[in-house]
PDB file of C-alpha atoms in Angstrom:
ATOM      1  CA  GLU A   1      71.695  97.273  79.662  1.00 96.00           C
ATOM      2  CA  VAL A   2      71.526  98.094  75.845  1.00 97.00           C
ATOM      3  CA  GLN A   3      68.308  97.068  74.585  1.00 98.00           C
ATOM      4  CA  LEU A   4      66.528  97.259  71.324  1.00 98.00           C
ATOM      5  CA  VAL A   5      62.807  96.476  71.444  1.00 98.00           C
ATOM      6  CA  GLN A   6      60.956  96.167  68.194  1.00 98.00           C
ATOM      7  CA  SER A   7      57.396  96.759  67.368  1.00 98.00           C
ATOM      8  CA  GLY A   8      54.953  93.435  66.742  1.00 98.00           C
ATOM      9  CA  ALA A   9      54.209  91.220  64.044  1.00 98.00           C
ATOM     10  CA  GLU A  10      52.437  92.748  61.130  1.00 98.00           C
ATOM     11  CA  VAL A  11      50.159  91.389  58.330  1.00 98.00           C
ATOM     12  CA  LYS A  12      49.622  93.678  55.280  1.00 98.00           C
ATOM     13  CA  LYS A  13      48.173  93.554  51.852  1.00 98.00           C
ATOM     14  CA  PRO A  14      50.252  94.155  48.460  1.00 98.00           C
ATOM     15  CA  GLY A  15      50.316  97.879  48.030  1.00 97.00           C
ATOM     16  CA  GLU A  16      49.875  98.835  51.520  1.00 98.00           C
ATOM     17  CA  SER A  17      52.147 101.025  53.397  1.00 98.00           C
ATOM     18  CA  LEU A  18      54.052  99.958  56.692  1.00 98.00           C
ATOM     19  CA  LYS A  19      56.240 101.555  59.304  1.00 98.00           C
ATOM     20  CA  ILE A  20      57.898  99.094  61.713  1.00 98.00           C
ATOM     21  CA  SER A  21      59.889 100.672  64.898  1.00 98.00           C
ATOM     22  CA  CYS A  22      63.078  99.814  66.913  1.00 98.00           C
ATOM     23  CA  LYS A  23      63.158 101.670  70.455  1.00 98.00           C
ATOM     24  CA  GLY A  24      66.776 101.826  71.798  1.00 98.00           C
ATOM     25  CA  SER A  25      67.441 101.927  75.810  1.00 97.00           C
ATOM     26  CA  GLY A  26      70.435 101.742  78.137  1.00 97.00           C
ATOM     27  CA  TYR A  27      72.796 103.738  75.912  1.00 97.00           C
ATOM     28  CA  ARG A  28      72.953 107.295  74.354  1.00 97.00           C
ATOM     29  CA  PHE A  29      70.837 106.782  71.362  1.00 97.00           C
ATOM     30  CA  THR A  30      72.403 109.557  69.172  1.00 97.00           C
ATOM     31  CA  SER A  31      75.799 108.302  69.668  1.00 96.00           C
ATOM     32  CA  TYR A  32      75.823 104.814  67.788  1.00 97.00           C
ATOM     33  CA  TRP A  33      74.580 103.635  64.458  1.00 97.00           C
ATOM     34  CA  ILE A  34      71.422 101.546  64.002  1.00 97.00           C
ATOM     35  CA  GLY A  35      71.279  98.990  61.026  1.00 97.00           C
ATOM     36  CA  TRP A  36      68.443  97.175  59.626  1.00 98.00           C
ATOM     37  CA  VAL A  37      68.597  93.433  58.457  1.00 98.00           C
ATOM     38  CA  ARG A  38      66.409  91.335  56.112  1.00 98.00           C
ATOM     39  CA  GLN A  39      65.963  87.812  56.463  1.00 98.00           C
ATOM     40  CA  MET A  40      63.431  86.128  54.409  1.00 98.00           C
ATOM     41  CA  PRO A  41      61.905  82.849  55.271  1.00 97.00           C
ATOM     42  CA  GLY A  42      64.605  80.145  55.376  1.00 96.00           C
ATOM     43  CA  LYS A  43      67.157  82.488  53.901  1.00 98.00           C
ATOM     44  CA  GLY A  44      70.222  84.369  55.126  1.00 98.00           C
ATOM     45  CA  LEU A  45      70.724  87.634  56.559  1.00 98.00           C
ATOM     46  CA  GLU A  46      70.669  90.920  54.093  1.00 98.00           C
ATOM     47  CA  TRP A  47      71.947  94.086  55.192  1.00 98.00           C
ATOM     48  CA  MET A  48      69.494  96.887  54.242  1.00 98.00           C
ATOM     49  CA  GLY A  49      71.119 100.016  55.678  1.00 97.00           C
ATOM     50  CA  ILE A  50      72.130 101.834  58.494  1.00 97.00           C
ATOM     51  CA  ILE A  51      71.319 105.396  60.016  1.00 97.00           C
ATOM     52  CA  TYR A  52      73.026 107.399  62.577  1.00 96.00           C
ATOM     53  CA  PRO A  53      70.375 109.247  64.620  1.00 97.00           C
ATOM     54  CA  GLY A  54      72.690 112.142  65.933  1.00 95.00           C
ATOM     55  CA  ASP A  55      72.581 113.461  62.729  1.00 95.00           C
ATOM     56  CA  SER A  56      70.034 111.238  60.820  1.00 95.00           C
ATOM     57  CA  ASP A  57      72.691 110.503  58.386  1.00 96.00           C
ATOM     58  CA  THR A  58      71.613 107.352  56.333  1.00 97.00           C
ATOM     59  CA  ARG A  59      73.239 104.780  54.174  1.00 96.00           C
ATOM     60  CA  TYR A  60      71.403 102.244  52.149  1.00 97.00           C
ATOM     61  CA  SER A  61      72.592  98.713  50.388  1.00 97.00           C
ATOM     62  CA  PRO A  62      72.233  99.424  46.441  1.00 95.00           C
ATOM     63  CA  SER A  63      69.630  96.381  46.766  1.00 96.00           C
ATOM     64  CA  PHE A  64      67.463  98.287  49.124  1.00 97.00           C
ATOM     65  CA  GLN A  65      68.009 101.890  48.076  1.00 97.00           C
ATOM     66  CA  GLY A  66      64.639 103.431  46.838  1.00 97.00           C
ATOM     67  CA  GLN A  67      62.635 100.522  48.195  1.00 97.00           C
ATOM     68  CA  VAL A  68      62.618 101.255  51.799  1.00 98.00           C
ATOM     69  CA  THR A  69      63.100 104.413  53.926  1.00 98.00           C
ATOM     70  CA  ILE A  70      65.044 104.376  57.249  1.00 98.00           C
ATOM     71  CA  SER A  71      64.547 107.095  59.811  1.00 98.00           C
ATOM     72  CA  ALA A  72      64.890 107.887  63.368  1.00 98.00           C
ATOM     73  CA  ASP A  73      63.373 110.060  66.214  1.00 97.00           C
ATOM     74  CA  LYS A  74      65.985 110.930  68.556  1.00 96.00           C
ATOM     75  CA  SER A  75      63.551 112.548  71.059  1.00 97.00           C
ATOM     76  CA  ILE A  76      62.210 108.935  71.738  1.00 97.00           C
ATOM     77  CA  SER A  77      64.959 107.050  70.892  1.00 98.00           C
ATOM     78  CA  THR A  78      63.519 105.367  68.028  1.00 98.00           C
ATOM     79  CA  ALA A  79      64.748 104.141  64.306  1.00 98.00           C
ATOM     80  CA  TYR A  80      62.114 103.134  61.736  1.00 98.00           C
ATOM     81  CA  LEU A  81      61.822 101.013  58.776  1.00 98.00           C
ATOM     82  CA  GLN A  82      59.145 102.083  56.345  1.00 98.00           C
ATOM     83  CA  TRP A  83      57.666 100.801  52.940  1.00 98.00           C
ATOM     84  CA  SER A  84      55.285 103.049  50.849  1.00 98.00           C
ATOM     85  CA  SER A  85      53.832 100.060  48.991  1.00 97.00           C
ATOM     86  CA  LEU A  86      54.476  96.473  50.067  1.00 98.00           C
ATOM     87  CA  LYS A  87      55.076  93.374  47.744  1.00 97.00           C
ATOM     88  CA  ALA A  88      54.694  89.522  48.576  1.00 97.00           C
ATOM     89  CA  SER A  89      58.343  89.532  48.149  1.00 97.00           C
ATOM     90  CA  ASP A  90      58.719  92.030  51.328  1.00 98.00           C
ATOM     91  CA  THR A  91      57.540  88.978  53.569  1.00 98.00           C
ATOM     92  CA  ALA A  92      60.093  88.525  55.996  1.00 98.00           C
ATOM     93  CA  MET A  93      61.469  89.100  59.405  1.00 98.00           C
ATOM     94  CA  TYR A  94      63.319  92.123  59.841  1.00 98.00           C
ATOM     95  CA  TYR A  95      65.788  92.950  62.659  1.00 98.00           C
ATOM     96  CA  CYS A  96      67.146  96.267  64.053  1.00 98.00           C
ATOM     97  CA  ALA A  97      70.788  96.069  65.199  1.00 98.00           C
ATOM     98  CA  ARG A  98      72.903  98.526  66.943  1.00 98.00           C
ATOM     99  CA  GLU A  99      76.736  98.764  66.415  1.00 96.00           C
ATOM    100  CA  TYR A 100      79.036  96.923  68.721  1.00 95.00           C
ATOM    101  CA  SER A 101      81.113 100.189  69.582  1.00 90.00           C
ATOM    102  CA  SER A 102      81.663 103.696  68.051  1.00 85.00           C
ATOM    103  CA  GLU A 103      82.359 103.612  64.373  1.00 80.00           C
ATOM    104  CA  ASN A 104      82.283 100.053  64.281  1.00 84.00           C
ATOM    105  CA  TRP A 105      79.505  98.492  62.002  1.00 92.00           C
ATOM    106  CA  ALA A 106      79.713  95.197  63.416  1.00 96.00           C
ATOM    107  CA  LEU A 107      76.041  94.857  64.927  1.00 97.00           C
ATOM    108  CA  GLY A 108      76.513  93.721  68.505  1.00 97.00           C
ATOM    109  CA  TYR A 109      73.134  94.555  69.865  1.00 98.00           C
ATOM    110  CA  TRP A 110      70.141  92.823  68.273  1.00 98.00           C
ATOM    111  CA  GLY A 111      66.369  93.476  68.492  1.00 98.00           C
ATOM    112  CA  GLN A 112      63.817  90.476  68.750  1.00 98.00           C
ATOM    113  CA  GLY A 113      62.798  90.809  65.134  1.00 98.00           C
ATOM    114  CA  THR A 114      59.560  92.198  63.391  1.00 98.00           C
ATOM    115  CA  LEU A 115      57.918  89.565  61.075  1.00 98.00           C
ATOM    116  CA  VAL A 116      56.202  91.116  58.454  1.00 98.00           C
ATOM    117  CA  THR A 117      53.873  89.083  56.274  1.00 98.00           C
ATOM    118  CA  VAL A 118      52.431  90.650  52.865  1.00 98.00           C
ATOM    119  CA  SER A 119      49.494  88.566  51.368  1.00 97.00           C
ATOM    120  CA  SER A 120      46.415  89.164  49.708  1.00 95.00           C
TER     121      SER A 120
ATOM    122  CA  GLU B   1      79.373  95.955  46.309  1.00 92.00           C
ATOM    123  CA  ILE B   2      81.752  93.397  47.942  1.00 94.00           C
ATOM    124  CA  VAL B   3      80.283  89.931  47.640  1.00 96.00           C
ATOM    125  CA  LEU B   4      81.166  87.447  50.705  1.00 97.00           C
ATOM    126  CA  THR B   5      81.230  83.663  49.640  1.00 98.00           C
ATOM    127  CA  GLN B   6      81.243  81.445  52.634  1.00 98.00           C
ATOM    128  CA  SER B   7      82.508  77.696  52.524  1.00 95.00           C
ATOM    129  CA  PRO B   8      81.290  75.082  52.875  1.00 96.00           C
ATOM    130  CA  GLY B   9      77.833  75.609  52.639  1.00 97.00           C
ATOM    131  CA  THR B  10      77.449  72.800  55.522  1.00 98.00           C
ATOM    132  CA  LEU B  11      79.694  71.159  57.823  1.00 98.00           C
ATOM    133  CA  SER B  12      79.099  68.154  59.682  1.00 97.00           C
ATOM    134  CA  LEU B  13      81.281  67.485  62.622  1.00 97.00           C
ATOM    135  CA  SER B  14      80.880  65.855  66.024  1.00 97.00           C
ATOM    136  CA  PRO B  15      81.280  67.500  69.430  1.00 97.00           C
ATOM    137  CA  GLY B  16      84.739  68.007  70.431  1.00 97.00           C
ATOM    138  CA  GLU B  17      86.168  68.319  66.818  1.00 97.00           C
ATOM    139  CA  ARG B  18      87.726  71.247  65.252  1.00 98.00           C
ATOM    140  CA  ALA B  19      85.677  73.460  62.925  1.00 98.00           C
ATOM    141  CA  THR B  20      87.249  75.853  60.232  1.00 98.00           C
ATOM    142  CA  LEU B  21      84.682  78.018  58.381  1.00 98.00           C
ATOM    143  CA  SER B  22      85.956  80.372  55.285  1.00 98.00           C
ATOM    144  CA  CYS B  23      84.692  83.751  54.252  1.00 98.00           C
ATOM    145  CA  ARG B  24      86.423  85.126  50.875  1.00 97.00           C
ATOM    146  CA  ALA B  25      85.531  88.578  49.672  1.00 96.00           C
ATOM    147  CA  SER B  26      85.290  89.543  46.129  1.00 96.00           C
ATOM    148  CA  GLN B  27      87.521  92.610  46.924  1.00 95.00           C
ATOM    149  CA  SER B  28      90.033  93.340  49.508  1.00 93.00           C
ATOM    150  CA  VAL B  29      88.113  94.439  52.776  1.00 92.00           C
ATOM    151  CA  SER B  30      89.412  97.514  54.635  1.00 82.00           C
ATOM    152  CA  SER B  31      90.896  97.514  57.959  1.00 75.00           C
ATOM    153  CA  ALA B  32      90.026  94.029  58.476  1.00 80.00           C
ATOM    154  CA  TYR B  33      86.120  95.309  59.022  1.00 94.00           C
ATOM    155  CA  LEU B  34      85.003  91.680  58.941  1.00 96.00           C
ATOM    156  CA  ALA B  35      82.657  90.301  61.580  1.00 97.00           C
ATOM    157  CA  TRP B  36      80.986  86.770  62.360  1.00 98.00           C
ATOM    158  CA  TYR B  37      78.015  85.942  63.810  1.00 98.00           C
ATOM    159  CA  GLN B  38      76.044  83.092  64.990  1.00 98.00           C
ATOM    160  CA  GLN B  39      72.474  82.195  64.686  1.00 98.00           C
ATOM    161  CA  LYS B  40      70.305  79.847  66.038  1.00 98.00           C
ATOM    162  CA  PRO B  41      66.597  78.902  64.958  1.00 96.00           C
ATOM    163  CA  GLY B  42      64.134  81.250  65.987  1.00 96.00           C
ATOM    164  CA  GLN B  43      66.819  83.656  67.397  1.00 98.00           C
ATOM    165  CA  ALA B  44      68.193  87.209  66.641  1.00 98.00           C
ATOM    166  CA  PRO B  45      71.990  86.500  65.088  1.00 98.00           C
ATOM    167  CA  ARG B  46      74.795  86.685  67.782  1.00 98.00           C
ATOM    168  CA  LEU B  47      78.047  88.997  67.312  1.00 98.00           C
ATOM    169  CA  LEU B  48      80.988  86.675  67.873  1.00 98.00           C
ATOM    170  CA  ILE B  49      83.875  88.372  66.125  1.00 97.00           C
ATOM    171  CA  TYR B  50      84.585  91.741  64.946  1.00 96.00           C
ATOM    172  CA  GLY B  51      87.499  93.396  63.359  1.00 94.00           C
ATOM    173  CA  ALA B  52      88.491  89.947  61.896  1.00 95.00           C
ATOM    174  CA  SER B  53      90.140  88.680  65.135  1.00 95.00           C
ATOM    175  CA  SER B  54      88.559  90.491  68.283  1.00 96.00           C
ATOM    176  CA  ARG B  55      85.898  88.655  70.386  1.00 97.00           C
ATOM    177  CA  ALA B  56      82.740  90.251  71.537  1.00 96.00           C
ATOM    178  CA  THR B  57      82.261  90.615  75.396  1.00 96.00           C
ATOM    179  CA  GLY B  58      81.015  87.300  76.689  1.00 96.00           C
ATOM    180  CA  ILE B  59      82.161  85.079  73.410  1.00 98.00           C
ATOM    181  CA  PRO B  60      84.164  81.761  74.846  1.00 97.00           C
ATOM    182  CA  ASP B  61      87.730  81.540  73.607  1.00 96.00           C
ATOM    183  CA  ARG B  62      87.106  78.601  71.897  1.00 98.00           C
ATOM    184  CA  PHE B  63      86.028  81.001  68.895  1.00 98.00           C
ATOM    185  CA  SER B  64      88.586  82.843  67.152  1.00 98.00           C
ATOM    186  CA  GLY B  65      89.268  84.566  64.039  1.00 97.00           C
ATOM    187  CA  SER B  66      91.918  85.490  61.630  1.00 95.00           C
ATOM    188  CA  GLY B  67      92.730  86.703  58.062  1.00 94.00           C
ATOM    189  CA  SER B  68      92.972  89.847  56.193  1.00 93.00           C
ATOM    190  CA  GLY B  69      92.511  91.348  52.727  1.00 93.00           C
ATOM    191  CA  THR B  70      90.115  88.825  50.989  1.00 95.00           C
ATOM    192  CA  ASP B  71      90.462  85.619  52.973  1.00 96.00           C
ATOM    193  CA  PHE B  72      89.140  85.486  56.606  1.00 97.00           C
ATOM    194  CA  THR B  73      88.510  82.382  58.789  1.00 97.00           C
ATOM    195  CA  LEU B  74      86.252  81.621  61.866  1.00 98.00           C
ATOM    196  CA  THR B  75      87.725  78.678  63.914  1.00 98.00           C
ATOM    197  CA  ILE B  76      85.902  76.657  66.834  1.00 98.00           C
ATOM    198  CA  SER B  77      88.631  74.874  68.798  1.00 96.00           C
ATOM    199  CA  ARG B  78      86.687  72.207  70.183  1.00 96.00           C
ATOM    200  CA  LEU B  79      82.887  72.146  69.295  1.00 97.00           C
ATOM    201  CA  GLU B  80      80.287  72.028  72.175  1.00 97.00           C
ATOM    202  CA  PRO B  81      76.697  70.800  71.573  1.00 96.00           C
ATOM    203  CA  GLU B  82      75.718  74.584  71.490  1.00 97.00           C
ATOM    204  CA  ASP B  83      77.663  75.682  68.599  1.00 98.00           C
ATOM    205  CA  PHE B  84      75.687  73.754  66.035  1.00 97.00           C
ATOM    206  CA  ALA B  85      74.031  76.852  64.144  1.00 98.00           C
ATOM    207  CA  VAL B  86      74.389  78.786  61.024  1.00 98.00           C
ATOM    208  CA  TYR B  87      77.451  81.258  61.017  1.00 98.00           C
ATOM    209  CA  TYR B  88      77.602  84.246  58.799  1.00 98.00           C
ATOM    210  CA  CYS B  89      80.533  86.577  58.004  1.00 98.00           C
ATOM    211  CA  GLN B  90      79.771  90.227  57.263  1.00 98.00           C
ATOM    212  CA  GLN B  91      82.162  92.976  55.684  1.00 97.00           C
ATOM    213  CA  TYR B  92      81.662  96.858  56.931  1.00 93.00           C
ATOM    214  CA  GLY B  93      84.644  98.165  55.192  1.00 86.00           C
ATOM    215  CA  SER B  94      82.652  99.565  52.078  1.00 84.00           C
ATOM    216  CA  SER B  95      79.072  99.783  52.850  1.00 90.00           C
ATOM    217  CA  SER B  96      78.010  96.253  54.317  1.00 95.00           C
ATOM    218  CA  THR B  97      76.945  93.120  53.077  1.00 97.00           C
ATOM    219  CA  PHE B  98      76.528  89.371  54.507  1.00 98.00           C
ATOM    220  CA  GLY B  99      77.993  86.069  53.310  1.00 98.00           C
ATOM    221  CA  GLN B 100      75.117  83.549  52.588  1.00 98.00           C
ATOM    222  CA  GLY B 101      76.095  81.421  55.566  1.00 98.00           C
ATOM    223  CA  THR B 102      77.351  78.183  56.830  1.00 98.00           C
ATOM    224  CA  ARG B 103      75.294  75.305  58.071  1.00 98.00           C
ATOM    225  CA  LEU B 104      77.339  73.662  60.885  1.00 98.00           C
ATOM    226  CA  GLU B 105      75.445  70.239  61.807  1.00 97.00           C
ATOM    227  CA  ILE B 106      76.183  67.521  64.194  1.00 95.00           C
ATOM    228  CA  LYS B 107      77.494  64.384  62.265  1.00 92.00           C
TER     229      LYS B 107
END
């Protein structure tokens, strides 16, 4: 069974750094793209970017390029989303999700979400 | 970046009725790389349709997708109580973007 388990909720202050994680299991981690999706409170879904853990090929939405870093450690089947300096506007639920099938960026398997709250 | 516009913003229908949701792209979506998702409050989204018209595993056949180019449709043939939720389209032919969502509510 494909599973994505995300790290727990975070409360941070503006300017702090953060790295959240997404651990995959039940499939070959290196063979499928994993994407990150933001959902701000009461709002819709926003595609942030995606990584192929096999070779760390990473693509970003223009809206998030330079704002976040997506990475993966294939030795522990974990993908990451990180910020170097958080802003209050980064407050949101963040989902990781795996592509449904190879070379098909429809997101068929989702983590439970990580709620990030940034407040002074 | 391809912009997806969903309509209507809110759709009010009764169980048993047919729902038709629209997703229009600002430019052609290559190879029909268009997906639909359902999201209920407090839950992660669920993939319903990929490749514009293929149902994901376990999705009931009352859900169907159609369209090509810039115009796509999700149809729910007979609404069940559990179908009332927010629906999003996503294109993944050129990078990826989501539409803003359609809320399907009980009339």
